[in-house]
Amino acid sequence: MRCLAKRLLSFTRLVQGVNVSAVTSPLVWEHVQPAAARRLLTGAVDAFAERGYQATTTRDIASRAGMSPAALYVHYPSKERLLFEISLYGHNAALEVLRSADAGSTPADRLRSLVAAFTAWHAEHHTIARVVQYELVALTPEHLAEVAVIRRAISTQIEQVLADGVRDGSFAVADLPGTTLAVLSLSIDVARWYTPHRGDPAALGKLYADLAHRMVQT
Amino acid sequence: MRCLAKRLLSFTRLVQGVNVSAVTSPLVWEHVQPAAARRLLTGAVDAFAERGYQATTTRDIASRAGMSPAALYVHYPSKERLLFEISLYGHNAALEVLRSADAGSTPADRLRSLVAAFTAWHAEHHTIARVVQYELVALTPEHLAEVAVIRRAISTQIEQVLADGVRDGSFAVADLPGTTLAVLSLSIDVARWYTPHRGDPAALGKLYADLAHRMVQT
DNA sequence: GTCTATATGCCGATAGAC
DNA sequence: GTCTATCGGCATATAGAC
């Protein structure tokens, strides 16, 4: 089993501004080696997103990868560890998408870019996003603490832009923490309801960027 | 086992306008008889909300109600049926909160009232709301179809107000279905993150009413 | 690194006494 | 309507051959 964390940031580096097409790459997991470990991981993402972590059996994951149940344990020491690697990767990818999108000369431009990219990521990668956002309780306390650090960084990224806009007078925000959470909520909830037939991720990103901007503009 | 559905609408009838204090009644399940069935049901709500349906065992539910595992089956024929009764009740309660809140002379007043009440309900009843919003996949196809009807009615309630506002020129909405979903999303996602220490449900409702109104106003 | 076979335990649900 | 006892099955994870 190779170390996944070291390679987590590879693909999101390609994203610039609201160039959300870059996050639609199908080869998201190409850095996971060997191929058997990658098949197990992508099978687990699909299964966890479809049925949830607890309802997914190791037999199901193994069979999606074309293996016997026992073969899973050669690559991952437990089902929870598989979830953790997916969750850690997903959180880092989401944070990197935000950091790469935080470009623009005004708080309004930056906010629109952040919301568009974060929303499009949740739509395009709705299976990973579903695991990231809704399977936190299945993590061990230690692993949860690790991803919680990344979650705080994600929240801070949005809050900072809103605070900048308030300072220069382009935004009117009565409750900064509450509005930060609301803006994040809008994008995160996409993972709950999105399916490919519900529209283009980039178009959804643009709509949500507009809605978020209107929520705070003076 | 008594029929729960017939008594679903009792408490939400008390709610008028944005009188969200009425939905904070702690005796939400008082109509479930006998008391043993009610203890099982409230125990199941807490357990499902904490760990999720699949991670909750019938032994856990029974022990929260102070009973042996076997006693559960005197009141409910299966674990899934317990989930269904909770989900059906919760959906009907949420819909009734919306219908009671749809009061006001202008689309703006109506939208603010709807969003305030719907948001406050998700905060105040975040345990029930979590089961309602995140455990749909555990329902049988037949039971899912039944709650899906209620979910469409909830969505329609919001969409109608937005459409009325567009018609009389008080709202500017580029994408009506998309904006409807976004407004609903904001409130629904409250069930994911809300805990009592994060503020007063009524105050959150007011904040979200303001944000939703700004999303659509001309 | 993958397999077959299996250890070990908990799951949902039932049987039958009281 | 509640209990104790238990059924049959499937869960995660391991042992050991190849």
Short mmCIF file of N, CA and C in Angstrom, two decimals, chain A residues 81-169:
data_model
loop_
_atom_site.label_atom_id
_atom_site.label_comp_id
_atom_site.label_asym_id
_atom_site.label_seq_id
_atom_site.Cartn_x
_atom_site.Cartn_y
_atom_site.Cartn_z
N ARG A 81 -9.90 2.42 6.97
CA ARG A 81 -8.74 3.07 6.41
C ARG A 81 -8.97 3.47 4.94
N LEU A 82 -9.72 2.63 4.26
CA LEU A 82 -10.11 2.93 2.88
C LEU A 82 -10.95 4.21 2.86
N LEU A 83 -11.91 4.31 3.77
CA LEU A 83 -12.72 5.52 3.88
C LEU A 83 -11.85 6.74 4.19
N PHE A 84 -10.92 6.57 5.12
CA PHE A 84 -10.06 7.70 5.51
C PHE A 84 -9.24 8.20 4.33
N GLU A 85 -8.67 7.30 3.56
CA GLU A 85 -7.84 7.73 2.42
C GLU A 85 -8.69 8.49 1.40
N ILE A 86 -9.91 8.02 1.18
CA ILE A 86 -10.82 8.71 0.27
C ILE A 86 -11.18 10.09 0.83
N SER A 87 -11.50 10.12 2.11
CA SER A 87 -11.92 11.37 2.74
C SER A 87 -10.78 12.39 2.77
N LEU A 88 -9.60 11.92 3.11
CA LEU A 88 -8.44 12.82 3.17
C LEU A 88 -8.13 13.37 1.79
N TYR A 89 -8.09 12.50 0.79
CA TYR A 89 -7.85 12.95 -0.57
C TYR A 89 -8.91 13.95 -1.00
N GLY A 90 -10.16 13.63 -0.75
CA GLY A 90 -11.26 14.48 -1.18
C GLY A 90 -11.21 15.85 -0.52
N HIS A 91 -10.93 15.88 0.76
CA HIS A 91 -10.84 17.17 1.46
C HIS A 91 -9.69 18.01 0.91
N ASN A 92 -8.55 17.39 0.70
CA ASN A 92 -7.42 18.14 0.15
C ASN A 92 -7.70 18.65 -1.25
N ALA A 93 -8.38 17.83 -2.05
CA ALA A 93 -8.71 18.25 -3.41
C ALA A 93 -9.67 19.44 -3.38
N ALA A 94 -10.67 19.39 -2.50
CA ALA A 94 -11.63 20.49 -2.41
C ALA A 94 -10.95 21.78 -1.96
N LEU A 95 -10.06 21.66 -0.97
CA LEU A 95 -9.34 22.85 -0.49
C LEU A 95 -8.46 23.44 -1.59
N GLU A 96 -7.80 22.56 -2.33
CA GLU A 96 -6.92 23.03 -3.39
C GLU A 96 -7.70 23.71 -4.52
N VAL A 97 -8.88 23.20 -4.80
CA VAL A 97 -9.75 23.83 -5.80
C VAL A 97 -10.08 25.26 -5.36
N LEU A 98 -10.39 25.42 -4.08
CA LEU A 98 -10.70 26.76 -3.57
C LEU A 98 -9.49 27.68 -3.66
N ARG A 99 -8.34 27.19 -3.22
CA ARG A 99 -7.14 28.04 -3.20
C ARG A 99 -6.76 28.47 -4.61
N SER A 100 -6.89 27.56 -5.55
CA SER A 100 -6.55 27.89 -6.93
C SER A 100 -7.56 28.87 -7.53
N ALA A 101 -8.79 28.83 -7.02
CA ALA A 101 -9.84 29.69 -7.58
C ALA A 101 -9.84 31.07 -6.96
N ASP A 102 -9.09 31.27 -5.88
CA ASP A 102 -9.13 32.56 -5.19
C ASP A 102 -8.29 33.59 -5.95
N ALA A 103 -8.82 33.96 -7.11
CA ALA A 103 -8.13 34.93 -7.96
C ALA A 103 -9.11 35.98 -8.42
N GLY A 104 -8.63 37.20 -8.56
CA GLY A 104 -9.51 38.31 -8.96
C GLY A 104 -9.09 39.57 -8.25
N SER A 105 -9.43 40.69 -8.82
CA SER A 105 -8.95 41.96 -8.25
C SER A 105 -9.89 42.50 -7.17
N THR A 106 -11.15 42.08 -7.17
CA THR A 106 -12.10 42.57 -6.18
C THR A 106 -12.64 41.41 -5.35
N PRO A 107 -13.10 41.69 -4.13
CA PRO A 107 -13.75 40.64 -3.33
C PRO A 107 -14.92 39.99 -4.08
N ALA A 108 -15.66 40.78 -4.85
CA ALA A 108 -16.80 40.22 -5.59
C ALA A 108 -16.33 39.20 -6.62
N ASP A 109 -15.29 39.55 -7.36
CA ASP A 109 -14.75 38.60 -8.35
C ASP A 109 -14.21 37.35 -7.67
N ARG A 110 -13.50 37.54 -6.55
CA ARG A 110 -12.93 36.39 -5.84
C ARG A 110 -14.05 35.49 -5.31
N LEU A 111 -15.07 36.09 -4.71
CA LEU A 111 -16.17 35.28 -4.18
C LEU A 111 -16.85 34.48 -5.28
N ARG A 112 -17.14 35.15 -6.39
CA ARG A 112 -17.80 34.46 -7.50
C ARG A 112 -16.95 33.30 -8.01
N SER A 113 -15.64 33.54 -8.08
CA SER A 113 -14.73 32.49 -8.56
C SER A 113 -14.69 31.32 -7.58
N LEU A 114 -14.61 31.62 -6.29
CA LEU A 114 -14.59 30.57 -5.27
C LEU A 114 -15.86 29.73 -5.30
N VAL A 115 -17.00 30.39 -5.30
CA VAL A 115 -18.28 29.67 -5.25
C VAL A 115 -18.49 28.85 -6.52
N ALA A 116 -18.13 29.43 -7.66
CA ALA A 116 -18.29 28.70 -8.93
C ALA A 116 -17.45 27.43 -8.93
N ALA A 117 -16.19 27.55 -8.50
CA ALA A 117 -15.29 26.39 -8.52
C ALA A 117 -15.70 25.34 -7.48
N PHE A 118 -16.04 25.79 -6.28
CA PHE A 118 -16.40 24.85 -5.20
C PHE A 118 -17.69 24.12 -5.54
N THR A 119 -18.64 24.84 -6.11
CA THR A 119 -19.91 24.24 -6.51
C THR A 119 -19.71 23.23 -7.65
N ALA A 120 -18.96 23.65 -8.67
CA ALA A 120 -18.71 22.76 -9.81
C ALA A 120 -17.97 21.50 -9.38
N TRP A 121 -17.06 21.66 -8.43
CA TRP A 121 -16.34 20.48 -7.92
C TRP A 121 -17.30 19.50 -7.26
N HIS A 122 -18.21 20.01 -6.45
CA HIS A 122 -19.17 19.13 -5.78
C HIS A 122 -20.11 18.44 -6.77
N ALA A 123 -20.40 19.11 -7.87
CA ALA A 123 -21.26 18.49 -8.89
C ALA A 123 -20.47 17.46 -9.69
N GLU A 124 -19.34 17.89 -10.22
CA GLU A 124 -18.54 16.99 -11.06
C GLU A 124 -18.08 15.77 -10.29
N HIS A 125 -17.67 15.97 -9.05
CA HIS A 125 -17.17 14.86 -8.23
C HIS A 125 -18.17 14.54 -7.13
N HIS A 126 -19.44 14.41 -7.53
CA HIS A 126 -20.47 14.26 -6.50
C HIS A 126 -20.34 12.95 -5.74
N THR A 127 -19.73 11.93 -6.34
CA THR A 127 -19.56 10.69 -5.56
C THR A 127 -18.51 10.89 -4.46
N ILE A 128 -17.35 11.41 -4.83
CA ILE A 128 -16.33 11.69 -3.81
C ILE A 128 -16.87 12.70 -2.79
N ALA A 129 -17.54 13.72 -3.30
CA ALA A 129 -18.05 14.77 -2.42
C ALA A 129 -19.05 14.22 -1.40
N ARG A 130 -19.85 13.25 -1.85
CA ARG A 130 -20.83 12.67 -0.94
C ARG A 130 -20.13 11.95 0.22
N VAL A 131 -19.07 11.25 -0.10
CA VAL A 131 -18.29 10.58 0.95
C VAL A 131 -17.65 11.61 1.88
N VAL A 132 -17.08 12.66 1.27
CA VAL A 132 -16.42 13.72 2.04
C VAL A 132 -17.39 14.39 3.02
N GLN A 133 -18.59 14.69 2.55
CA GLN A 133 -19.52 15.49 3.35
C GLN A 133 -20.42 14.70 4.27
N TYR A 134 -20.68 13.42 3.94
CA TYR A 134 -21.70 12.70 4.70
C TYR A 134 -21.22 11.45 5.42
N GLU A 135 -19.94 11.13 5.33
CA GLU A 135 -19.46 9.92 5.99
C GLU A 135 -18.44 10.22 7.09
N LEU A 136 -18.41 11.45 7.55
CA LEU A 136 -17.45 11.84 8.59
C LEU A 136 -17.62 11.03 9.87
N VAL A 137 -18.86 10.69 10.23
CA VAL A 137 -19.10 10.00 11.50
C VAL A 137 -18.50 8.60 11.53
N ALA A 138 -18.21 8.03 10.35
CA ALA A 138 -17.67 6.68 10.31
C ALA A 138 -16.16 6.65 10.51
N LEU A 139 -15.54 7.83 10.50
CA LEU A 139 -14.09 7.89 10.72
C LEU A 139 -13.75 7.68 12.20
N THR A 140 -12.57 7.15 12.47
CA THR A 140 -12.10 7.09 13.85
C THR A 140 -11.87 8.52 14.34
N PRO A 141 -11.90 8.75 15.64
CA PRO A 141 -11.67 10.11 16.18
C PRO A 141 -10.36 10.72 15.67
N GLU A 142 -9.32 9.92 15.58
CA GLU A 142 -8.02 10.43 15.12
C GLU A 142 -8.10 10.87 13.65
N HIS A 143 -8.71 10.05 12.83
CA HIS A 143 -8.82 10.39 11.41
C HIS A 143 -9.76 11.57 11.20
N LEU A 144 -10.83 11.63 11.99
CA LEU A 144 -11.75 12.76 11.91
C LEU A 144 -11.03 14.07 12.25
N ALA A 145 -10.19 14.01 13.28
CA ALA A 145 -9.44 15.22 13.68
C ALA A 145 -8.55 15.70 12.53
N GLU A 146 -8.00 14.75 11.80
CA GLU A 146 -7.10 15.11 10.70
C GLU A 146 -7.85 15.83 9.57
N VAL A 147 -9.01 15.32 9.20
CA VAL A 147 -9.75 15.99 8.12
C VAL A 147 -10.42 17.28 8.63
N ALA A 148 -10.68 17.35 9.94
CA ALA A 148 -11.30 18.56 10.49
C ALA A 148 -10.40 19.78 10.29
N VAL A 149 -9.08 19.56 10.32
CA VAL A 149 -8.13 20.65 10.08
C VAL A 149 -8.34 21.21 8.67
N ILE A 150 -8.51 20.33 7.71
CA ILE A 150 -8.71 20.76 6.33
C ILE A 150 -10.06 21.45 6.19
N ARG A 151 -11.06 20.96 6.87
CA ARG A 151 -12.39 21.58 6.81
C ARG A 151 -12.34 23.01 7.33
N ARG A 152 -11.58 23.24 8.39
CA ARG A 152 -11.47 24.61 8.91
C ARG A 152 -10.79 25.53 7.91
N ALA A 153 -9.79 24.99 7.19
CA ALA A 153 -9.10 25.80 6.18
C ALA A 153 -10.05 26.17 5.04
N ILE A 154 -10.93 25.26 4.69
CA ILE A 154 -11.92 25.52 3.64
C ILE A 154 -12.86 26.65 4.07
N SER A 155 -13.34 26.55 5.30
CA SER A 155 -14.23 27.57 5.83
C SER A 155 -13.54 28.93 5.89
N THR A 156 -12.29 28.92 6.33
CA THR A 156 -11.53 30.17 6.45
C THR A 156 -11.36 30.87 5.10
N GLN A 157 -11.17 30.05 4.07
CA GLN A 157 -10.98 30.60 2.72
C GLN A 157 -12.18 31.46 2.30
N ILE A 158 -13.37 31.00 2.59
CA ILE A 158 -14.57 31.77 2.26
C ILE A 158 -14.72 32.97 3.18
N GLU A 159 -14.54 32.73 4.47
CA GLU A 159 -14.73 33.80 5.45
C GLU A 159 -13.81 34.98 5.16
N GLN A 160 -12.58 34.69 4.73
CA GLN A 160 -11.60 35.74 4.47
C GLN A 160 -12.07 36.67 3.35
N VAL A 161 -12.59 36.09 2.28
CA VAL A 161 -13.06 36.90 1.16
C VAL A 161 -14.25 37.77 1.58
N LEU A 162 -15.16 37.18 2.35
CA LEU A 162 -16.30 37.97 2.82
C LEU A 162 -15.82 39.12 3.71
N ALA A 163 -14.86 38.83 4.59
CA ALA A 163 -14.33 39.87 5.47
C ALA A 163 -13.66 40.98 4.66
N ASP A 164 -12.93 40.60 3.61
CA ASP A 164 -12.29 41.59 2.75
C ASP A 164 -13.32 42.49 2.08
N GLY A 165 -14.41 41.89 1.65
CA GLY A 165 -15.47 42.65 0.99
C GLY A 165 -16.18 43.59 1.94
N VAL A 166 -16.35 43.16 3.18
CA VAL A 166 -16.96 44.04 4.19
C VAL A 166 -16.03 45.23 4.45
N ARG A 167 -14.74 44.96 4.54
CA ARG A 167 -13.77 46.00 4.86
C ARG A 167 -13.72 47.08 3.78
N ASP A 168 -13.76 46.67 2.51
CA ASP A 168 -13.68 47.69 1.45
C ASP A 168 -15.06 48.20 1.02
N GLY A 169 -16.10 47.73 1.71
CA GLY A 169 -17.43 48.28 1.46
C GLY A 169 -18.21 47.67 0.31
#
